[in-house]
Amino acid sequence: MRTEIMPSPTERIALVTGGSRGIGAAIVQRLAADGYTVAFTYVSSHTAADALVDTVRDAGGTAIAYQADGTDEEAFAAVVESVVNRAGGLDVLVNSAGGGTWSELTELPVAEIDSMIAINVRALVLATRAAIPHLREGGRIINIGSVNADYTGFVGGSVYSMTKGAVASFTKALARELVPRGLTVNNVQPGPVHTDANPSDGPAGETLRSRIAVERFGSPVEVAALVSYLTTPEAAFMTGASLNIDGGFSA
Ligand SMILES: NC(=O)c1ccc[n+]([C@@H]2O[C@H](COP(=O)([O-])OP(=O)(O)OC[C@H]3O[C@@H](n4cnc5c(N)ncnc54)[C@H](OP(=O)(O)O)[C@@H]3O)[C@@H](O)[C@H]2O)c1
């Protein structure tokens, strides 16, 4: 039984923030394999962005890279305009750009606090705000939060965890607002995932692994698979949810 009629434009298009590396890059590849044209943003890793565009093209898909800092709302608005001009609308927004510094609060420079709030919260809110008017019926917003919204586990995560808690609250409250538009919004909360930002063989790797029930880091591909599910018609009953994908880190 179909639970929802998805739009069938000639081109289904997804926009992924922070898509040149890590979890975002895996999402770009997965959504491209699912049949979306995938636009993605990044800040400075031109080589990785170009390589990703080539990889997607070689696999038969289409990815478009935009150098646009998510904390610059005008730059992001220009990306949305370009994407919408191309496809006549938008089908999926994935807010993946983000990151953070772990440090005891009294040692955490104010600039780092501001930076985490700017990218993990403010940019995510403004990207969502910019995208909503263009999302077609059946459209999806998927945020990449963190299991640290629910469980920190270590000293030093107060501000990062706060920003991801804000993503969870934002997702939940926004869900009702989007129902009349036929849109859902959900929040994927990874545990430790092997990326440049959190390498499994990095300084925190062994300590983190010892706290993960399945005794390994997750892979970006595993997170991307959950994001892919959230874009399907079958996921239409899920909105406002925060979903942990953490190998039992919080179990
Ligand atoms: N890895 C983990 O263990 C883990 C766990 C839980 C949640 N997360 C969350 O998952 C998301 C991705 O993390 P990751 O580990 O994949 O990070 P990553 O490997 O550091 O990759 C970050 C990506 O985001 C882009 N980016 C960073 N700041 C940006 C900005 N201001 N505007 C636009 N793009 C920006 C980067 O672009 P450049 O290449 O140009 O720098 C890069 O493509 C983050 O929200 C993070 O908090 C990660």
Tab-separated table of C-alpha atoms and ligand atoms in Angstrom:
chain	number	residue	atom	x	y	z
A	1	MET	CA	0.000	0.000	0.000
A	2	ARG	CA	1.355	3.411	-0.880
A	3	THR	CA	1.155	5.697	2.109
A	4	GLU	CA	1.996	8.813	0.195
A	5	ILE	CA	2.308	9.971	-3.352
A	6	MET	CA	5.818	11.223	-3.881
A	7	PRO	CA	6.329	13.905	-6.484
A	8	SER	CA	7.523	12.581	-9.787
A	9	PRO	CA	9.329	15.526	-11.314
A	10	THR	CA	11.662	14.826	-14.158
A	11	GLU	CA	14.508	15.478	-11.788
A	12	ARG	CA	14.366	14.698	-8.071
A	13	ILE	CA	16.935	16.826	-6.322
A	14	ALA	CA	18.550	16.680	-2.896
A	15	LEU	CA	20.746	19.266	-1.205
A	16	VAL	CA	23.307	18.056	1.344
A	17	THR	CA	25.215	20.568	3.451
A	18	GLY	CA	28.791	19.576	4.289
A	19	GLY	CA	28.892	16.935	1.585
A	20	SER	CA	32.516	16.858	0.471
A	21	ARG	CA	33.810	14.515	3.166
A	22	GLY	CA	32.771	12.095	5.891
A	23	ILE	CA	29.129	11.362	6.634
A	24	GLY	CA	27.915	14.026	4.202
A	25	ALA	CA	29.915	12.532	1.326
A	26	ALA	CA	28.440	9.072	1.977
A	27	ILE	CA	24.964	10.627	1.942
A	28	VAL	CA	25.718	12.337	-1.376
A	29	GLN	CA	26.760	9.013	-2.902
A	30	ARG	CA	23.803	7.117	-1.479
A	31	LEU	CA	21.158	9.622	-2.567
A	32	ALA	CA	22.755	9.785	-6.025
A	33	ALA	CA	22.558	5.986	-6.204
A	34	ASP	CA	18.903	6.291	-5.162
A	35	GLY	CA	18.295	8.429	-8.239
A	36	TYR	CA	18.529	11.964	-6.908
A	37	THR	CA	20.560	14.682	-8.472
A	38	VAL	CA	22.554	15.722	-5.421
A	39	ALA	CA	23.821	19.228	-4.797
A	40	PHE	CA	26.194	19.585	-1.885
A	41	THR	CA	28.075	22.330	-0.089
A	42	TYR	CA	31.551	22.450	1.378
A	43	VAL	CA	33.987	25.117	2.537
A	44	SER	CA	37.564	24.385	1.567
A	45	SER	CA	38.189	20.810	0.416
A	46	HIS	CA	38.049	21.458	-3.353
A	47	THR	CA	39.946	18.296	-4.199
A	48	ALA	CA	37.609	16.067	-2.196
A	49	ALA	CA	34.563	17.846	-3.631
A	50	ASP	CA	35.785	17.446	-7.223
A	51	ALA	CA	36.669	13.794	-6.611
A	52	LEU	CA	33.201	13.140	-5.209
A	53	VAL	CA	31.528	14.711	-8.229
A	54	ASP	CA	33.658	12.437	-10.446
A	55	THR	CA	32.900	9.337	-8.354
A	56	VAL	CA	29.174	9.958	-8.555
A	57	ARG	CA	29.381	10.604	-12.295
A	58	ASP	CA	31.395	7.409	-12.858
A	59	ALA	CA	28.658	5.505	-11.011
A	60	GLY	CA	26.055	6.939	-13.390
A	61	GLY	CA	24.715	9.707	-11.153
A	62	THR	CA	24.884	13.479	-10.901
A	63	ALA	CA	26.388	15.509	-8.075
A	64	ILE	CA	26.967	19.252	-8.088
A	65	ALA	CA	29.439	20.866	-5.691
A	66	TYR	CA	28.927	24.351	-4.279
A	67	GLN	CA	31.597	26.076	-2.251
A	68	ALA	CA	29.390	27.833	0.307
A	69	ASP	CA	29.949	28.252	4.016
A	70	GLY	CA	26.721	27.358	5.773
A	71	THR	CA	27.279	30.091	8.321
A	72	ASP	CA	27.016	32.652	5.500
A	73	GLU	CA	23.282	32.872	4.948
A	74	GLU	CA	23.584	34.833	1.708
A	75	ALA	CA	25.961	32.275	0.234
A	76	PHE	CA	23.594	29.479	1.202
A	77	ALA	CA	20.575	31.337	-0.181
A	78	ALA	CA	22.395	31.572	-3.515
A	79	VAL	CA	22.908	27.794	-3.477
A	80	VAL	CA	19.204	27.196	-2.837
A	81	GLU	CA	18.321	29.584	-5.661
A	82	SER	CA	20.648	27.803	-8.061
A	83	VAL	CA	19.306	24.358	-7.123
A	84	VAL	CA	15.698	25.483	-7.427
A	85	ASN	CA	16.352	27.183	-10.752
A	86	ARG	CA	17.729	23.925	-12.064
A	87	ALA	CA	15.057	21.508	-10.832
A	88	GLY	CA	12.043	23.720	-10.239
A	89	GLY	CA	12.010	22.828	-6.570
A	90	LEU	CA	13.699	20.718	-3.951
A	91	ASP	CA	12.879	17.219	-2.684
A	92	VAL	CA	15.330	16.570	0.144
A	93	LEU	CA	17.456	18.751	2.409
A	94	VAL	CA	20.092	17.023	4.529
A	95	ASN	CA	21.798	19.229	7.111
A	96	SER	CA	25.071	17.411	7.732
A	97	ALA	CA	27.612	20.261	7.986
A	98	GLY	CA	28.824	20.496	11.528
A	99	GLY	CA	31.432	19.503	14.017
A	100	GLY	CA	32.880	20.455	17.304
A	101	THR	CA	35.676	20.764	19.790
A	102	TRP	CA	35.768	18.706	22.958
A	103	SER	CA	37.136	20.548	25.971
A	104	GLU	CA	36.184	21.317	29.527
A	105	LEU	CA	34.023	24.417	29.453
A	106	THR	CA	36.462	26.659	31.277
A	107	GLU	CA	39.183	25.710	28.767
A	108	LEU	CA	36.988	26.112	25.698
A	109	PRO	CA	37.758	29.359	23.841
A	110	VAL	CA	34.728	31.594	23.288
A	111	ALA	CA	35.468	31.536	19.558
A	112	GLU	CA	35.022	27.741	19.568
A	113	ILE	CA	31.728	28.047	21.428
A	114	ASP	CA	30.494	30.617	18.910
A	115	SER	CA	31.687	28.505	16.007
A	116	MET	CA	29.869	25.362	17.193
A	117	ILE	CA	26.652	27.294	17.712
A	118	ALA	CA	27.077	29.000	14.333
A	119	ILE	CA	27.421	25.840	12.239
A	120	ASN	CA	25.624	23.171	14.277
A	121	VAL	CA	22.610	25.300	15.185
A	122	ARG	CA	22.288	28.672	13.449
A	123	ALA	CA	23.327	27.487	9.987
A	124	LEU	CA	21.096	24.401	10.252
A	125	VAL	CA	18.101	26.510	11.250
A	126	LEU	CA	18.696	29.047	8.484
A	127	ALA	CA	19.295	26.370	5.835
A	128	THR	CA	16.022	24.735	6.824
A	129	ARG	CA	14.235	28.092	6.765
A	130	ALA	CA	15.610	28.843	3.299
A	131	ALA	CA	14.673	25.419	1.926
A	132	ILE	CA	11.120	24.996	3.253
A	133	PRO	CA	9.342	27.242	0.718
A	134	HIS	CA	10.897	25.245	-2.137
A	135	LEU	CA	10.380	21.709	-0.834
A	136	ARG	CA	7.788	19.868	-2.874
A	137	GLU	CA	4.918	17.867	-1.384
A	138	GLY	CA	6.377	14.671	0.110
A	139	GLY	CA	9.698	16.428	0.701
A	140	ARG	CA	12.089	15.521	3.471
A	141	ILE	CA	14.348	17.399	5.858
A	142	ILE	CA	16.937	15.243	7.578
A	143	ASN	CA	19.258	16.673	10.194
A	144	ILE	CA	22.474	15.034	11.302
A	145	GLY	CA	22.582	15.535	15.039
A	146	SER	CA	24.520	13.321	17.421
A	147	VAL	CA	23.890	10.678	20.046
A	148	ASN	CA	25.620	13.172	22.334
A	149	ALA	CA	22.273	14.965	22.526
A	150	ASP	CA	21.130	11.999	24.643
A	151	TYR	CA	24.334	10.699	26.182
A	152	THR	CA	27.733	12.365	26.372
A	153	GLY	CA	29.753	9.729	28.202
A	154	PHE	CA	32.915	11.823	28.573
A	155	VAL	CA	34.050	15.106	30.051
A	156	GLY	CA	34.368	17.933	27.526
A	157	GLY	CA	31.217	17.664	25.471
A	158	SER	CA	28.998	20.250	27.136
A	159	VAL	CA	28.722	22.742	24.269
A	160	TYR	CA	28.823	20.218	21.421
A	161	SER	CA	26.137	18.137	23.163
A	162	MET	CA	24.077	21.272	23.757
A	163	THR	CA	24.164	22.140	20.061
A	164	LYS	CA	23.023	18.644	19.103
A	165	GLY	CA	20.318	18.780	21.784
A	166	ALA	CA	19.135	21.959	20.105
A	167	VAL	CA	18.930	20.086	16.794
A	168	ALA	CA	16.752	17.413	18.416
A	169	SER	CA	14.394	19.999	19.955
A	170	PHE	CA	14.241	21.993	16.733
A	171	THR	CA	13.400	18.853	14.768
A	172	LYS	CA	10.628	17.834	17.129
A	173	ALA	CA	8.966	21.240	17.292
A	174	LEU	CA	9.257	21.911	13.567
A	175	ALA	CA	7.561	18.635	12.632
A	176	ARG	CA	4.034	19.861	13.388
A	177	GLU	CA	4.619	23.072	11.470
A	178	LEU	CA	5.547	21.133	8.345
A	179	VAL	CA	2.572	18.766	8.273
A	180	PRO	CA	0.330	21.144	6.285
A	181	ARG	CA	3.076	21.384	3.667
A	182	GLY	CA	3.319	17.587	3.353
A	183	LEU	CA	6.905	17.576	4.610
A	184	THR	CA	8.640	15.528	7.298
A	185	VAL	CA	11.689	16.430	9.373
A	186	ASN	CA	13.800	13.935	11.297
A	187	ASN	CA	17.090	13.903	13.135
A	188	VAL	CA	19.680	11.155	12.680
A	189	GLN	CA	21.949	10.900	15.735
A	190	PRO	CA	25.145	8.971	14.997
A	191	GLY	CA	27.487	7.626	17.621
A	192	PRO	CA	31.212	7.450	16.810
A	193	VAL	CA	31.608	7.211	13.035
A	194	HIS	CA	34.971	6.889	11.311
A	195	THR	CA	35.600	10.189	9.498
A	196	ASP	CA	38.368	12.794	9.298
A	197	ALA	CA	36.721	14.527	12.252
A	198	ASN	CA	36.649	11.378	14.378
A	199	PRO	CA	39.077	8.775	13.019
A	200	SER	CA	38.777	5.341	14.613
A	201	ASP	CA	42.580	5.238	14.819
A	202	GLY	CA	42.829	8.765	16.252
A	203	PRO	CA	43.788	9.777	19.783
A	204	ALA	CA	40.282	9.101	21.147
A	205	GLY	CA	39.713	5.988	19.048
A	206	GLU	CA	40.514	3.287	21.600
A	207	THR	CA	38.661	4.987	24.453
A	208	LEU	CA	35.587	5.515	22.312
A	209	ARG	CA	35.627	1.963	20.966
A	210	SER	CA	35.674	0.587	24.517
A	211	ARG	CA	32.315	2.321	25.118
A	212	ILE	CA	30.627	1.117	21.927
A	213	ALA	CA	28.613	-2.065	22.517
A	214	VAL	CA	29.458	-3.495	19.087
A	215	GLU	CA	33.141	-2.629	19.696
A	216	ARG	CA	33.688	-0.742	16.459
A	217	PHE	CA	33.100	2.663	14.954
A	218	GLY	CA	30.232	3.109	12.553
A	219	SER	CA	30.836	3.794	8.919
A	220	PRO	CA	29.435	6.822	7.057
A	221	VAL	CA	27.745	4.371	4.681
A	222	GLU	CA	25.657	2.987	7.553
A	223	VAL	CA	24.446	6.470	8.461
A	224	ALA	CA	23.717	7.206	4.804
A	225	ALA	CA	21.525	4.105	4.594
A	226	LEU	CA	19.318	5.427	7.395
A	227	VAL	CA	19.102	8.803	5.673
A	228	SER	CA	18.098	7.010	2.482
A	229	TYR	CA	15.293	5.200	4.313
A	230	LEU	CA	13.985	8.518	5.647
A	231	THR	CA	13.594	9.772	2.070
A	232	THR	CA	11.325	6.878	1.065
A	233	PRO	CA	7.522	6.966	0.873
A	234	GLU	CA	7.445	4.234	3.556
A	235	ALA	CA	8.999	6.690	6.038
A	236	ALA	CA	6.072	9.116	5.750
A	237	PHE	CA	4.759	8.219	9.232
A	238	MET	CA	8.038	9.223	10.852
A	239	THR	CA	8.430	12.895	11.653
A	240	GLY	CA	9.884	14.863	14.536
A	241	ALA	CA	11.951	11.828	15.514
A	242	SER	CA	15.533	11.598	16.707
A	243	LEU	CA	17.034	8.253	15.717
A	244	ASN	CA	20.198	6.954	17.347
A	245	ILE	CA	22.551	4.964	15.135
A	246	ASP	CA	25.381	4.362	17.551
A	247	GLY	CA	26.364	0.682	17.793
A	248	GLY	CA	24.921	0.662	21.301
A	249	PHE	CA	27.156	3.529	22.517
A	250	SER	CA	24.220	4.850	24.523
A	251	ALA	CA	22.828	1.425	25.460
B	1	LIG	N1	31.979	11.447	12.902
B	1	LIG	C1	31.300	11.226	14.009
B	1	LIG	O1	31.676	10.427	14.879
B	1	LIG	C2	29.987	11.953	14.223
B	1	LIG	C3	29.178	11.495	15.268
B	1	LIG	C4	27.968	12.139	15.511
B	1	LIG	C5	27.584	13.203	14.716
B	1	LIG	N2	28.400	13.634	13.724
B	1	LIG	C6	27.934	14.771	12.932
B	1	LIG	O2	27.924	14.408	11.576
B	1	LIG	C7	28.164	15.555	10.758
B	1	LIG	C8	29.322	15.269	9.811
B	1	LIG	O3	30.452	14.919	10.602
B	1	LIG	P1	31.757	14.250	9.941
B	1	LIG	O4	32.410	13.483	11.019
B	1	LIG	O5	31.414	13.603	8.654
B	1	LIG	O6	32.636	15.575	9.673
B	1	LIG	P2	33.897	15.820	8.704
B	1	LIG	O7	34.509	14.535	8.290
B	1	LIG	O8	34.716	16.849	9.408
B	1	LIG	O9	33.225	16.497	7.406
B	1	LIG	C9	32.573	17.719	7.580
B	1	LIG	C10	31.995	18.160	6.252
B	1	LIG	O10	31.221	19.342	6.489
B	1	LIG	C11	31.757	20.412	5.721
B	1	LIG	N3	31.616	21.637	6.484
B	1	LIG	C12	32.182	21.942	7.675
B	1	LIG	N4	31.820	23.180	8.053
B	1	LIG	C13	31.007	23.661	7.073
B	1	LIG	C14	30.336	24.885	6.864
B	1	LIG	N5	30.434	25.907	7.729
B	1	LIG	N6	29.595	25.032	5.733
B	1	LIG	C15	29.512	24.040	4.814
B	1	LIG	N7	30.134	22.843	4.963
B	1	LIG	C16	30.884	22.674	6.071
B	1	LIG	C17	33.182	20.038	5.447
B	1	LIG	O11	33.643	20.753	4.315
B	1	LIG	P3	35.219	20.916	3.999
B	1	LIG	O12	35.619	19.592	3.460
B	1	LIG	O13	35.339	21.992	3.006
B	1	LIG	O14	35.864	21.223	5.305
B	1	LIG	C18	33.039	18.524	5.233
B	1	LIG	O15	32.532	18.248	3.949
B	1	LIG	C19	28.414	16.714	11.734
B	1	LIG	O16	27.216	17.439	11.927
B	1	LIG	C20	28.822	16.003	13.018
B	1	LIG	O17	28.542	16.783	14.159
B	1	LIG	C21	29.596	13.031	13.462
